């Protein structure tokens, strides 16, 4: 890990790192907030935050206003980039919803994407192993995200309940098999095999069986992507089908922006802190 920058914040530290990723075959960047008193002798649990389309590791840390509450709770936050980067990494020119900035947290199987776009394995395996080996954190993890990252957090949490104590999402892409963003990304990265797509659809995963991992979702009713892309009702129907407990809060007047995230991020941090044993 190579330190890019370090800033003092709320008594803790915000750091950006780069490292060579064996999974993605390129250099990857991530940010971490370490709360006050986090040390080798006092490691702290981690919330992994997955950002949405076009974002990098910087969006959440700079816009969400999460560090003050994280400092008070004694929680680290790790925010990875949303895709591989670099001159050799495949991209889709002029399309914000495919390629760089749009990794969709899947393991691509199709060319030219499969050489670098292994974001599922990066988030579930390589990144936490790196973080836990080099930073003062425990193996206790929670996961959250926004939009494409909300999709990623739900899918990763539902598929790996042994790795995360709780899952939350803001404005997630809830049913990618039934929306344009999902069709485009999953079709490109995974090909025509719809069975492979199903492994990355939170609504389908939620409906398959009862889940016991705590789930919290926020959604704004004024979100411009609500009807065509996000489809939160799919999560409600899936949770009812599997008899899984899901809290979905709908908010009048809120849109898809970081203004929405900043308005309710404290509640999500407290939700995760309760399950991480910090409250």
Short mmCIF file of C-alpha atoms in Angstrom, two decimals:
data_model
loop_
_atom_site.label_atom_id
_atom_site.label_comp_id
_atom_site.label_asym_id
_atom_site.label_seq_id
_atom_site.Cartn_x
_atom_site.Cartn_y
_atom_site.Cartn_z
CA UNK A 1 0.00 0.00 0.00
CA UNK A 2 1.28 3.44 -0.93
CA UNK A 3 -0.10 6.46 0.93
CA UNK A 4 -1.34 9.14 -1.49
CA UNK A 5 -2.60 11.69 1.01
CA UNK A 6 -3.51 12.08 4.68
CA UNK A 7 -5.77 14.65 6.35
CA UNK A 8 -6.81 15.17 9.93
CA UNK A 9 -10.58 15.01 10.38
CA UNK A 10 -12.71 15.00 13.56
CA UNK A 11 -9.77 13.81 15.62
CA UNK A 12 -9.13 10.91 13.27
CA UNK A 13 -7.41 10.48 9.92
CA UNK A 14 -8.64 10.38 6.34
CA UNK A 15 -6.12 8.59 4.12
CA UNK A 16 -6.00 7.63 0.47
CA UNK A 17 -3.98 4.64 -0.67
CA UNK A 18 -3.04 2.99 -3.94
CA UNK A 19 -1.94 -0.60 -4.37
CA UNK A 20 -1.33 -3.18 -7.07
CA UNK A 21 -4.41 -5.38 -7.38
CA UNK A 22 -3.79 -8.99 -8.36
CA UNK A 23 -7.53 -9.47 -8.81
CA UNK A 24 -8.11 -6.53 -11.17
CA UNK A 25 -4.65 -6.62 -12.81
CA UNK A 26 -4.11 -2.89 -12.29
CA UNK A 27 -3.48 -0.33 -9.59
CA UNK A 28 -6.49 0.40 -7.40
CA UNK A 29 -7.21 3.34 -5.10
CA UNK A 30 -9.25 3.44 -1.92
CA UNK A 31 -9.89 5.84 0.95
CA UNK A 32 -10.15 5.08 4.65
CA UNK A 33 -11.30 7.08 7.64
CA UNK A 34 -9.76 5.95 10.92
CA UNK A 35 -11.49 7.33 14.03
CA UNK A 36 -9.59 8.79 16.99
CA UNK A 37 -7.66 6.28 19.09
CA UNK A 38 -7.71 3.57 16.41
CA UNK A 39 -4.38 1.79 16.82
CA UNK A 40 -2.72 -1.60 16.69
CA UNK A 41 -3.66 -2.05 20.35
CA UNK A 42 -7.17 -0.72 19.81
CA UNK A 43 -8.42 -1.90 16.39
CA UNK A 44 -11.90 -0.83 15.29
CA UNK A 45 -14.61 -2.41 13.10
CA UNK A 46 -15.14 -1.30 9.50
CA UNK A 47 -18.01 -0.09 7.35
CA UNK A 48 -17.30 -0.68 3.65
CA UNK A 49 -18.99 1.93 1.44
CA UNK A 50 -19.62 1.22 -2.26
CA UNK A 51 -20.27 4.28 -4.41
CA UNK A 52 -22.41 4.66 -7.52
CA UNK A 53 -21.97 5.30 -11.22
CA UNK A 54 -19.25 7.80 -12.22
CA UNK A 55 -17.91 8.02 -8.65
CA UNK A 56 -14.45 7.36 -7.23
CA UNK A 57 -13.28 6.78 -3.67
CA UNK A 58 -13.50 10.54 -3.06
CA UNK A 59 -17.25 11.23 -3.51
CA UNK A 60 -18.55 9.68 -0.31
CA UNK A 61 -15.73 10.90 1.90
CA UNK A 62 -16.09 14.50 0.72
CA UNK A 63 -19.86 14.81 0.33
CA UNK A 64 -21.64 12.45 2.74
CA UNK A 65 -20.65 14.10 6.02
CA UNK A 66 -20.09 10.70 7.59
CA UNK A 67 -16.77 11.17 9.36
CA UNK A 68 -18.02 13.11 12.39
CA UNK A 69 -20.47 10.38 13.40
CA UNK A 70 -17.97 7.64 12.54
CA UNK A 71 -15.44 9.36 14.84
CA UNK A 72 -17.98 9.48 17.67
CA UNK A 73 -18.91 5.83 17.20
CA UNK A 74 -15.34 4.57 16.82
CA UNK A 75 -15.95 3.10 13.37
CA UNK A 76 -13.57 3.00 10.40
CA UNK A 77 -14.93 3.58 6.89
CA UNK A 78 -13.32 2.13 3.78
CA UNK A 79 -14.41 3.53 0.40
CA UNK A 80 -12.98 1.78 -2.67
CA UNK A 81 -13.08 3.05 -6.23
CA UNK A 82 -16.03 1.96 -8.36
CA UNK A 83 -13.98 0.25 -11.06
CA UNK A 84 -10.49 -0.55 -12.28
CA UNK A 85 -8.59 2.38 -13.79
CA UNK A 86 -5.63 2.88 -16.10
CA UNK A 87 -4.69 3.22 -19.75
CA UNK A 88 -4.84 -0.54 -20.32
CA UNK A 89 -8.26 -0.99 -18.72
CA UNK A 90 -11.19 -1.49 -21.11
CA UNK A 91 -13.69 1.35 -21.25
CA UNK A 92 -16.83 2.34 -23.13
CA UNK A 93 -16.19 5.77 -24.58
CA UNK A 94 -18.89 8.33 -23.96
CA UNK A 95 -21.04 6.00 -21.83
CA UNK A 96 -21.15 6.75 -18.12
CA UNK A 97 -22.92 3.49 -17.21
CA UNK A 98 -20.40 0.99 -18.60
CA UNK A 99 -16.65 0.67 -18.15
CA UNK A 100 -14.56 2.93 -15.95
CA UNK A 101 -16.60 4.27 -13.05
CA UNK A 102 -19.21 1.58 -13.63
CA UNK A 103 -17.80 -1.74 -12.42
CA UNK A 104 -21.18 -2.86 -10.99
CA UNK A 105 -19.35 -4.98 -8.39
CA UNK A 106 -19.43 -8.11 -10.55
CA UNK A 107 -16.76 -10.53 -11.77
CA UNK A 108 -16.81 -10.06 -15.54
CA UNK A 109 -16.60 -13.16 -17.71
CA UNK A 110 -16.72 -11.54 -21.15
CA UNK A 111 -14.01 -9.86 -23.23
CA UNK A 112 -12.68 -7.21 -23.06
CA UNK A 113 -13.91 -6.75 -19.50
CA UNK A 114 -12.80 -9.95 -17.81
CA UNK A 115 -9.10 -9.06 -17.70
CA UNK A 116 -9.67 -6.25 -15.19
CA UNK A 117 -13.28 -6.06 -14.04
CA UNK A 118 -13.31 -8.43 -11.06
CA UNK A 119 -14.86 -6.04 -8.59
CA UNK A 120 -16.87 -8.66 -6.69
CA UNK A 121 -13.75 -10.56 -5.71
CA UNK A 122 -11.92 -7.31 -5.05
CA UNK A 123 -14.54 -6.12 -2.55
CA UNK A 124 -15.18 -9.47 -0.86
CA UNK A 125 -11.62 -10.83 -0.76
CA UNK A 126 -8.63 -8.74 -1.80
CA UNK A 127 -9.51 -5.35 -0.32
CA UNK A 128 -10.57 -6.51 3.18
CA UNK A 129 -7.54 -8.78 3.41
CA UNK A 130 -5.30 -5.83 2.54
CA UNK A 131 -7.06 -3.47 4.93
CA UNK A 132 -7.02 -5.92 7.82
CA UNK A 133 -3.35 -6.76 7.30
CA UNK A 134 -2.16 -3.15 7.21
CA UNK A 135 -4.55 -0.94 9.20
CA UNK A 136 -5.77 -0.96 12.82
CA UNK A 137 -9.11 -2.64 12.16
CA UNK A 138 -10.83 -5.83 13.24
CA UNK A 139 -12.44 -8.48 11.06
CA UNK A 140 -15.90 -7.18 11.99
CA UNK A 141 -17.43 -5.69 8.85
CA UNK A 142 -20.61 -3.97 7.72
CA UNK A 143 -21.38 -2.86 4.17
CA UNK A 144 -23.40 -0.06 2.58
CA UNK A 145 -23.61 1.83 -0.69
CA UNK A 146 -25.51 4.15 -3.03
CA UNK A 147 -27.24 3.41 -6.35
CA UNK A 148 -24.92 1.02 -8.21
CA UNK A 149 -23.08 0.72 -4.89
CA UNK A 150 -26.35 0.00 -3.11
CA UNK A 151 -26.85 -2.84 -5.56
CA UNK A 152 -23.33 -4.03 -4.77
CA UNK A 153 -23.79 -3.81 -1.01
CA UNK A 154 -27.07 -5.75 -1.06
CA UNK A 155 -25.76 -8.46 -3.37
CA UNK A 156 -22.48 -8.88 -1.51
CA UNK A 157 -24.16 -8.88 1.89
CA UNK A 158 -26.85 -11.37 0.89
CA UNK A 159 -24.31 -13.69 -0.74
CA UNK A 160 -21.81 -13.45 2.11
CA UNK A 161 -23.75 -13.13 5.39
CA UNK A 162 -20.86 -14.70 7.29
CA UNK A 163 -18.62 -11.75 6.37
CA UNK A 164 -20.89 -8.81 7.27
CA UNK A 165 -22.94 -8.12 10.38
CA UNK A 166 -25.33 -5.72 8.63
CA UNK A 167 -26.19 -4.29 5.20
CA UNK A 168 -27.69 -0.98 4.15
CA UNK A 169 -28.25 0.94 0.93
CA UNK A 170 -29.31 4.32 -0.38
CA UNK A 171 -31.35 4.34 -3.62
CA UNK A 172 -30.09 0.91 -4.73
CA UNK A 173 -30.54 -0.62 -8.16
CA UNK A 174 -32.81 -3.24 -6.63
CA UNK A 175 -33.67 -5.49 -9.57
CA UNK A 176 -31.04 -5.19 -12.34
CA UNK A 177 -32.65 -7.96 -14.40
CA UNK A 178 -35.59 -5.58 -14.83
CA UNK A 179 -33.98 -2.22 -15.59
CA UNK A 180 -31.93 -0.64 -18.41
CA UNK A 181 -28.80 -0.09 -16.31
CA UNK A 182 -28.80 -3.73 -15.26
CA UNK A 183 -29.42 -5.11 -18.74
CA UNK A 184 -26.62 -3.03 -20.20
CA UNK A 185 -24.00 -3.77 -17.55
CA UNK A 186 -24.77 -7.42 -16.86
CA UNK A 187 -25.14 -8.16 -20.56
CA UNK A 188 -21.74 -6.65 -21.30
CA UNK A 189 -19.85 -8.06 -18.33
CA UNK A 190 -21.52 -11.48 -18.09
CA UNK A 191 -22.84 -12.16 -21.59
CA UNK A 192 -26.22 -13.58 -22.53
CA UNK A 193 -26.45 -16.19 -19.75
CA UNK A 194 -29.29 -14.87 -17.59
CA UNK A 195 -28.53 -17.47 -14.93
CA UNK A 196 -25.22 -15.70 -14.31
CA UNK A 197 -27.07 -12.39 -14.04
CA UNK A 198 -29.28 -13.75 -11.26
CA UNK A 199 -26.30 -14.04 -8.92
CA UNK A 200 -26.06 -10.23 -9.00
CA UNK A 201 -29.72 -9.35 -8.53
CA UNK A 202 -30.59 -8.36 -4.96
CA UNK A 203 -34.33 -8.92 -5.38
CA UNK A 204 -33.87 -12.42 -6.72
CA UNK A 205 -31.34 -13.29 -4.01
CA UNK A 206 -33.64 -11.89 -1.33
CA UNK A 207 -36.61 -13.90 -2.59
CA UNK A 208 -34.81 -17.25 -2.73
CA UNK A 209 -34.72 -17.95 1.00
CA UNK A 210 -35.07 -16.31 4.39
CA UNK A 211 -32.11 -14.12 5.34
CA UNK A 212 -31.11 -13.17 8.87
CA UNK A 213 -28.64 -10.37 8.15
CA UNK A 214 -30.12 -6.96 9.14
CA UNK A 215 -31.17 -4.94 6.06
CA UNK A 216 -31.87 -1.19 5.90
CA UNK A 217 -32.72 0.78 2.73
CA UNK A 218 -33.43 4.51 2.18
CA UNK A 219 -35.17 5.77 -0.95
CA UNK A 220 -36.29 9.24 -2.02
CA UNK A 221 -39.66 9.57 -3.71
CA UNK A 222 -38.39 12.44 -5.89
CA UNK A 223 -35.52 10.33 -7.22
CA UNK A 224 -35.36 10.80 -10.99
CA UNK A 225 -34.37 7.13 -11.44
CA UNK A 226 -36.99 5.67 -9.11
CA UNK A 227 -39.46 4.14 -11.57
CA UNK A 228 -37.26 3.07 -14.48
CA UNK A 229 -34.02 2.00 -12.79
CA UNK A 230 -34.32 1.48 -9.03
CA UNK A 231 -37.63 -0.33 -8.43
CA UNK A 232 -37.56 -0.58 -4.60
CA UNK A 233 -40.92 -2.34 -4.65
CA UNK A 234 -39.02 -5.38 -5.94
CA UNK A 235 -37.18 -5.59 -2.64
CA UNK A 236 -40.43 -5.37 -0.69
CA UNK A 237 -42.01 -8.16 -2.72
CA UNK A 238 -38.89 -10.32 -2.40
CA UNK A 239 -38.66 -9.86 1.37
CA UNK A 240 -42.33 -10.77 1.76
CA UNK A 241 -41.83 -13.87 -0.36
CA UNK A 242 -38.92 -15.12 1.74
CA UNK A 243 -40.26 -13.77 5.04
CA UNK A 244 -37.06 -11.78 5.54
CA UNK A 245 -37.10 -8.67 7.72
CA UNK A 246 -36.34 -5.57 5.65
CA UNK A 247 -36.64 -1.92 6.64
CA UNK A 248 -37.30 0.31 3.62
CA UNK A 249 -37.82 4.00 4.34
CA UNK A 250 -39.39 6.15 1.62
CA UNK A 251 -38.81 9.92 1.88
CA UNK A 252 -40.94 12.60 0.24
CA UNK A 253 -39.06 15.24 -1.75
CA UNK A 254 -35.61 13.61 -1.69
CA UNK A 255 -33.74 12.84 -4.90
CA UNK A 256 -30.75 10.69 -5.93
CA UNK A 257 -28.03 13.11 -4.84
CA UNK A 258 -25.55 13.22 -1.99
CA UNK A 259 -27.87 15.75 -0.31
CA UNK A 260 -30.11 12.73 0.32
CA UNK A 261 -27.25 10.58 1.59
CA UNK A 262 -25.97 13.33 3.91
CA UNK A 263 -29.47 13.74 5.35
CA UNK A 264 -29.69 10.16 6.63
CA UNK A 265 -26.12 8.84 6.83
CA UNK A 266 -25.98 9.24 10.62
CA UNK A 267 -28.92 6.88 11.03
CA UNK A 268 -27.17 4.30 8.86
CA UNK A 269 -23.91 4.58 10.77
CA UNK A 270 -25.80 4.11 14.03
CA UNK A 271 -27.64 1.13 12.55
CA UNK A 272 -24.35 -0.54 11.67
CA UNK A 273 -22.71 0.50 14.93
CA UNK A 274 -25.42 -1.34 16.84
CA UNK A 275 -24.64 -4.56 15.01
CA UNK A 276 -20.88 -4.01 15.26
CA UNK A 277 -21.14 -3.78 19.04
CA UNK A 278 -20.30 -0.07 19.24
CA UNK A 279 -23.60 1.01 20.81
#
